[in-house]
PDB file of C-alpha atoms in Angstrom:
ATOM      1  CA  THR H   1     -51.272 -68.672  19.007  1.00 75.00           C
ATOM      2  CA  TYR H   2     -51.297 -69.048  15.482  1.00 86.00           C
ATOM      3  CA  LEU H   3     -54.356 -69.742  13.073  1.00 91.00           C
ATOM      4  CA  PHE H   4     -54.067 -72.265  10.148  1.00 94.00           C
ATOM      5  CA  ALA H   5     -55.424 -72.885   7.205  1.00 94.00           C
ATOM      6  CA  ARG H   6     -56.988 -76.535   6.684  1.00 93.00           C
ATOM      7  CA  GLY H   7     -54.928 -77.047   3.976  1.00 95.00           C
ATOM      8  CA  ALA H   8     -51.592 -75.491   5.188  1.00 95.00           C
ATOM      9  CA  SER H   9     -48.693 -77.659   3.878  1.00 96.00           C
ATOM     10  CA  ALA H  10     -46.111 -78.799   6.299  1.00 96.00           C
ATOM     11  CA  SER H  11     -43.496 -76.189   5.524  1.00 96.00           C
ATOM     12  CA  ALA H  12     -45.588 -72.773   5.619  1.00 95.00           C
ATOM     13  CA  VAL H  13     -47.048 -74.137   9.033  1.00 96.00           C
ATOM     14  CA  VAL H  14     -42.746 -75.126   9.689  1.00 95.00           C
ATOM     15  CA  LYS H  15     -42.002 -71.827   8.477  1.00 95.00           C
ATOM     16  CA  LYS H  16     -44.683 -69.173  10.111  1.00 94.00           C
ATOM     17  CA  LEU H  17     -43.118 -70.747  13.529  1.00 92.00           C
ATOM     18  CA  THR H  18     -39.706 -70.344  12.209  1.00 93.00           C
ATOM     19  CA  ASP H  19     -40.320 -66.620  11.541  1.00 94.00           C
ATOM     20  CA  THR H  20     -41.944 -65.559  14.251  1.00 92.00           C
ATOM     21  CA  PHE H  21     -39.900 -67.627  16.749  1.00 92.00           C
ATOM     22  CA  ASN H  22     -36.738 -65.540  15.117  1.00 92.00           C
ATOM     23  CA  GLN H  23     -38.956 -61.593  15.259  1.00 93.00           C
ATOM     24  CA  LYS H  24     -40.104 -62.485  19.145  1.00 93.00           C
ATOM     25  CA  ALA H  25     -37.743 -65.374  20.592  1.00 92.00           C
ATOM     26  CA  LEU H  26     -34.308 -64.201  18.994  1.00 90.00           C
ATOM     27  CA  PRO H  27     -33.689 -60.658  20.460  1.00 91.00           C
ATOM     28  CA  ILE H  28     -33.942 -61.517  23.667  1.00 90.00           C
ATOM     29  CA  ILE H  29     -31.666 -64.520  23.396  1.00 87.00           C
ATOM     30  CA  GLU H  30     -29.108 -62.854  21.177  1.00 87.00           C
ATOM     31  CA  SER H  31     -29.235 -59.944  23.526  1.00 82.00           C
ATOM     32  CA  THR H  32     -25.700 -58.582  25.895  1.00 74.00           C
ATOM     33  CA  GLU H  33     -27.812 -59.583  29.003  1.00 79.00           C
ATOM     34  CA  ALA H  34     -28.274 -62.990  28.124  1.00 77.00           C
ATOM     35  CA  PRO H  35     -25.716 -64.938  30.874  1.00 83.00           C
ATOM     36  CA  PHE H  36     -25.099 -67.819  28.116  1.00 86.00           C
ATOM     37  CA  SER H  37     -25.114 -69.137  24.708  1.00 89.00           C
ATOM     38  CA  LYS H  38     -28.335 -68.830  23.016  1.00 90.00           C
ATOM     39  CA  THR H  39     -28.712 -73.058  23.464  1.00 92.00           C
ATOM     40  CA  LYS H  40     -28.339 -72.743  27.320  1.00 93.00           C
ATOM     41  CA  THR H  41     -30.439 -69.987  27.493  1.00 93.00           C
ATOM     42  CA  LEU H  42     -33.606 -72.022  25.121  1.00 94.00           C
ATOM     43  CA  ILE H  43     -32.283 -74.576  27.822  1.00 96.00           C
ATOM     44  CA  LEU H  44     -32.727 -73.030  30.934  1.00 96.00           C
ATOM     45  CA  ALA H  45     -35.980 -71.133  29.291  1.00 96.00           C
ATOM     46  CA  SER H  46     -36.844 -74.753  28.139  1.00 96.00           C
ATOM     47  CA  ILE H  47     -37.072 -75.756  32.658  1.00 97.00           C
ATOM     48  CA  ILE H  48     -38.204 -72.299  33.804  1.00 97.00           C
ATOM     49  CA  GLU H  49     -41.089 -72.863  31.273  1.00 96.00           C
ATOM     50  CA  ARG H  50     -41.810 -75.790  32.977  1.00 95.00           C
ATOM     51  CA  GLU H  51     -40.423 -74.959  36.736  1.00 95.00           C
ATOM     52  CA  THR H  52     -42.984 -71.958  37.627  1.00 97.00           C
ATOM     53  CA  ILE H  53     -46.270 -71.057  37.422  1.00 95.00           C
ATOM     54  CA  THR H  54     -46.012 -67.059  37.218  1.00 96.00           C
ATOM     55  CA  GLY H  55     -44.774 -64.993  35.369  1.00 95.00           C
ATOM     56  CA  ASP H  56     -43.418 -62.490  38.737  1.00 96.00           C
ATOM     57  CA  GLU H  57     -41.399 -66.417  39.855  1.00 98.00           C
ATOM     58  CA  ARG H  58     -39.561 -66.867  36.747  1.00 98.00           C
ATOM     59  CA  PRO H  59     -37.263 -64.161  37.521  1.00 98.00           C
ATOM     60  CA  ILE H  60     -36.604 -65.886  40.835  1.00 98.00           C
ATOM     61  CA  VAL H  61     -36.365 -69.129  40.134  1.00 98.00           C
ATOM     62  CA  ALA H  62     -33.898 -67.978  36.881  1.00 97.00           C
ATOM     63  CA  GLY H  63     -31.998 -66.368  39.715  1.00 97.00           C
ATOM     64  CA  ILE H  64     -31.581 -69.516  42.057  1.00 98.00           C
ATOM     65  CA  LEU H  65     -30.869 -71.486  38.862  1.00 97.00           C
ATOM     66  CA  ILE H  66     -27.792 -69.947  37.568  1.00 96.00           C
ATOM     67  CA  LYS H  67     -26.601 -69.196  40.846  1.00 96.00           C
ATOM     68  CA  ARG H  68     -26.614 -73.152  41.179  1.00 96.00           C
ATOM     69  CA  LEU H  69     -25.037 -73.543  37.778  1.00 95.00           C
ATOM     70  CA  ASP H  70     -22.279 -71.016  38.777  1.00 94.00           C
ATOM     71  CA  SER H  71     -21.169 -72.211  41.939  1.00 95.00           C
ATOM     72  CA  GLY H  72     -21.057 -76.260  40.393  1.00 94.00           C
ATOM     73  CA  TRP H  73     -24.303 -77.490  41.958  1.00 94.00           C
ATOM     74  CA  PRO H  74     -26.739 -79.545  40.899  1.00 94.00           C
ATOM     75  CA  LEU H  75     -29.682 -77.858  39.755  1.00 95.00           C
ATOM     76  CA  GLN H  76     -32.337 -80.951  40.964  1.00 94.00           C
ATOM     77  CA  VAL H  77     -34.986 -79.235  38.799  1.00 94.00           C
ATOM     78  CA  ASP H  78     -37.665 -82.027  38.498  1.00 90.00           C
ATOM     79  CA  ALA H  79     -38.973 -80.790  34.908  1.00 92.00           C
ATOM     80  CA  SER H  80     -36.080 -82.282  33.855  1.00 91.00           C
ATOM     81  CA  ASN H  81     -36.074 -85.357  35.378  1.00 88.00           C
ATOM     82  CA  GLN H  82     -39.626 -85.868  34.306  1.00 87.00           C
ATOM     83  CA  TYR H  83     -38.232 -85.145  31.022  1.00 87.00           C
ATOM     84  CA  ALA H  84     -35.809 -87.881  31.645  1.00 83.00           C
ATOM     85  CA  SER H  85     -38.758 -90.779  33.136  1.00 80.00           C
ATOM     86  CA  GLY H  86     -41.241 -89.805  30.563  1.00 75.00           C
ATOM     87  CA  SER H  87     -39.033 -90.207  27.390  1.00 75.00           C
ATOM     88  CA  LEU H  88     -37.580 -94.144  29.075  1.00 74.00           C
ATOM     89  CA  ARG H  89     -41.489 -94.798  29.829  1.00 68.00           C
ATOM     90  CA  CYS H  90     -42.744 -93.822  25.828  1.00 69.00           C
ATOM     91  CA  LYS H  91     -39.785 -95.969  25.201  1.00 70.00           C
ATOM     92  CA  ARG H  92     -40.512 -98.805  26.708  1.00 69.00           C
ATOM     93  CA  LYS H  93     -44.212 -98.025  25.171  1.00 69.00           C
ATOM     94  CA  VAL H  94     -45.373 -97.621  28.951  1.00 67.00           C
ATOM     95  CA  ASP H  95     -46.924 -95.131  29.706  1.00 67.00           C
ATOM     96  CA  CYS H  96     -46.524 -91.729  27.649  1.00 68.00           C
ATOM     97  CA  ASP H  97     -47.127 -89.027  30.771  1.00 65.00           C
ATOM     98  CA  TRP H  98     -44.673 -86.825  30.940  1.00 64.00           C
ATOM     99  CA  TRP H  99     -45.162 -84.885  34.039  1.00 65.00           C
ATOM    100  CA  THR H 100     -45.703 -87.371  36.541  1.00 68.00           C
ATOM    101  CA  THR H 101     -44.055 -86.412  40.150  1.00 74.00           C
ATOM    102  CA  PRO H 102     -40.965 -88.525  40.087  1.00 73.00           C
ATOM    103  CA  THR H 103     -40.178 -91.039  42.315  1.00 72.00           C
ATOM    104  CA  SER H 104     -37.177 -92.425  43.941  1.00 78.00           C
ATOM    105  CA  GLN H 105     -36.642 -94.421  40.874  1.00 78.00           C
ATOM    106  CA  ASP H 106     -36.733 -92.379  38.984  1.00 74.00           C
ATOM    107  CA  LEU H 107     -34.067 -89.877  40.489  1.00 79.00           C
ATOM    108  CA  GLU H 108     -31.318 -92.847  39.865  1.00 79.00           C
ATOM    109  CA  ILE H 109     -31.550 -92.894  36.311  1.00 85.00           C
ATOM    110  CA  ASP H 110     -29.180 -92.624  33.966  1.00 85.00           C
ATOM    111  CA  SER H 111     -29.519 -90.107  31.701  1.00 89.00           C
ATOM    112  CA  ASN H 112     -28.011 -86.204  30.684  1.00 92.00           C
ATOM    113  CA  TYR H 113     -31.466 -84.571  31.337  1.00 92.00           C
ATOM    114  CA  ASN H 114     -31.269 -86.210  35.039  1.00 92.00           C
ATOM    115  CA  THR H 115     -30.190 -83.209  36.864  1.00 93.00           C
ATOM    116  CA  TYR H 116     -29.749 -84.396  40.366  1.00 91.00           C
ATOM    117  CA  LYS H 117     -27.123 -86.814  39.257  1.00 89.00           C
ATOM    118  CA  PHE H 118     -24.945 -84.274  36.426  1.00 88.00           C
ATOM    119  CA  SER H 119     -24.091 -80.851  37.737  1.00 87.00           C
ATOM    120  CA  SER H 120     -24.521 -79.137  34.160  1.00 90.00           C
ATOM    121  CA  LEU H 121     -27.837 -77.903  31.578  1.00 95.00           C
ATOM    122  CA  PRO H 122     -29.403 -80.841  30.341  1.00 95.00           C
ATOM    123  CA  PRO H 123     -28.561 -81.575  26.071  1.00 95.00           C
ATOM    124  CA  THR H 124     -31.385 -79.264  24.672  1.00 95.00           C
ATOM    125  CA  PRO H 125     -34.645 -78.512  25.501  1.00 95.00           C
ATOM    126  CA  ILE H 126     -37.130 -80.239  27.565  1.00 94.00           C
ATOM    127  CA  SER H 127     -39.766 -78.117  27.098  1.00 91.00           C
ATOM    128  CA  ASN H 128     -41.035 -75.012  24.099  1.00 90.00           C
ATOM    129  CA  PRO H 129     -39.384 -71.716  26.450  1.00 93.00           C
ATOM    130  CA  GLY H 130     -42.324 -68.675  26.214  1.00 93.00           C
ATOM    131  CA  LEU H 131     -41.190 -65.185  25.809  1.00 94.00           C
ATOM    132  CA  SER H 132     -41.600 -64.637  29.741  1.00 96.00           C
ATOM    133  CA  ALA H 133     -39.232 -67.911  30.372  1.00 96.00           C
ATOM    134  CA  MET H 134     -36.790 -66.908  28.286  1.00 95.00           C
ATOM    135  CA  ASN H 135     -37.204 -63.445  29.668  1.00 95.00           C
ATOM    136  CA  ALA H 136     -37.215 -64.520  33.089  1.00 96.00           C
ATOM    137  CA  ILE H 137     -33.199 -65.640  31.941  1.00 95.00           C
ATOM    138  CA  VAL H 138     -32.103 -62.341  30.187  1.00 93.00           C
ATOM    139  CA  ASN H 139     -33.440 -60.740  33.497  1.00 94.00           C
ATOM    140  CA  PHE H 140     -32.887 -63.093  36.282  1.00 96.00           C
ATOM    141  CA  VAL H 141     -32.877 -61.689  39.701  1.00 96.00           C
ATOM    142  CA  GLU H 142     -30.625 -62.096  42.539  1.00 96.00           C
ATOM    143  CA  THR H 143     -31.318 -63.382  45.826  1.00 97.00           C
ATOM    144  CA  PRO H 144     -30.445 -64.885  49.206  1.00 98.00           C
ATOM    145  CA  TYR H 145     -32.387 -68.552  47.975  1.00 98.00           C
ATOM    146  CA  TRP H 146     -31.093 -72.024  46.666  1.00 98.00           C
ATOM    147  CA  TYR H 147     -34.038 -73.489  47.073  1.00 98.00           C
ATOM    148  CA  TYR H 148     -38.009 -72.855  45.772  1.00 97.00           C
ATOM    149  CA  ILE H 149     -41.039 -75.819  45.770  1.00 96.00           C
ATOM    150  CA  HIS H 150     -45.039 -75.008  45.158  1.00 95.00           C
ATOM    151  CA  ASP H 151     -47.424 -76.172  47.753  1.00 95.00           C
ATOM    152  CA  SER H 152     -49.861 -77.952  46.295  1.00 91.00           C
ATOM    153  CA  SER H 153     -51.916 -74.801  45.940  1.00 94.00           C
ATOM    154  CA  GLY H 154     -49.601 -73.901  43.158  1.00 94.00           C
ATOM    155  CA  VAL H 155     -47.782 -70.900  45.762  1.00 96.00           C
ATOM    156  CA  ILE H 156     -43.888 -71.100  45.376  1.00 98.00           C
ATOM    157  CA  HIS H 157     -42.322 -71.069  49.092  1.00 98.00           C
ATOM    158  CA  TYR H 158     -38.537 -69.965  49.068  1.00 98.00           C
ATOM    159  CA  ALA H 159     -35.446 -71.311  51.351  1.00 98.00           C
ATOM    160  CA  SER H 160     -32.092 -69.996  51.675  1.00 98.00           C
ATOM    161  CA  SER H 161     -30.271 -72.686  53.411  1.00 97.00           C
ATOM    162  CA  LEU H 162     -30.766 -76.751  53.255  1.00 97.00           C
ATOM    163  CA  GLU H 163     -32.361 -76.979  56.966  1.00 97.00           C
ATOM    164  CA  GLU H 164     -35.127 -73.620  55.762  1.00 98.00           C
ATOM    165  CA  HIS H 165     -35.688 -76.144  52.341  1.00 97.00           C
ATOM    166  CA  ASN H 166     -36.632 -79.081  53.994  1.00 96.00           C
ATOM    167  CA  SER H 167     -38.843 -77.061  57.354  1.00 97.00           C
ATOM    168  CA  ASN H 168     -40.739 -75.858  53.908  1.00 97.00           C
ATOM    169  CA  VAL H 169     -40.862 -79.175  52.675  1.00 95.00           C
ATOM    170  CA  GLN H 170     -42.798 -80.547  55.199  1.00 96.00           C
ATOM    171  CA  LYS H 171     -45.123 -77.705  56.142  1.00 96.00           C
ATOM    172  CA  TYR H 172     -45.863 -77.610  53.059  1.00 95.00           C
ATOM    173  CA  LEU H 173     -45.979 -80.838  50.927  1.00 89.00           C
ATOM    174  CA  ARG H 174     -45.864 -83.686  53.692  1.00 82.00           C
TER     175      ARG H 174
END
């Protein structure tokens, strides 16, 4: 949270934001424990920020996504597709709701942010990641899980196999 005087200049605001980022975020993303470059760490942290609800699940989801990247899997995260489809809708001046549930059409969007089509990180962050999401990348947890979903109450459910994941989808989302 930032408090600025009513008459604060844009340069003063940008300086405060930049200084705070340099003081708090850079030490995390420049850590020798970070598995990626600063840019990639920020991009993945932005996905973790949008894909998770609690601080407890962030390092586990980070571990799942890092495992997928290391194995050449597509990330298949809804948050990046929401970003891609929201961007397109806003450009077309149709609807600027960025975070709607992706449709089957959204999963076919030809965008570098479509992590269902492309097995790499998006080119830029999709949100402003908090320190908790950045710390989750540096302190990711290795698990047997490859999949996760949140049920309608926001509770996360993990799965080690596609069969188990599909069962979770049927049980918690249908």
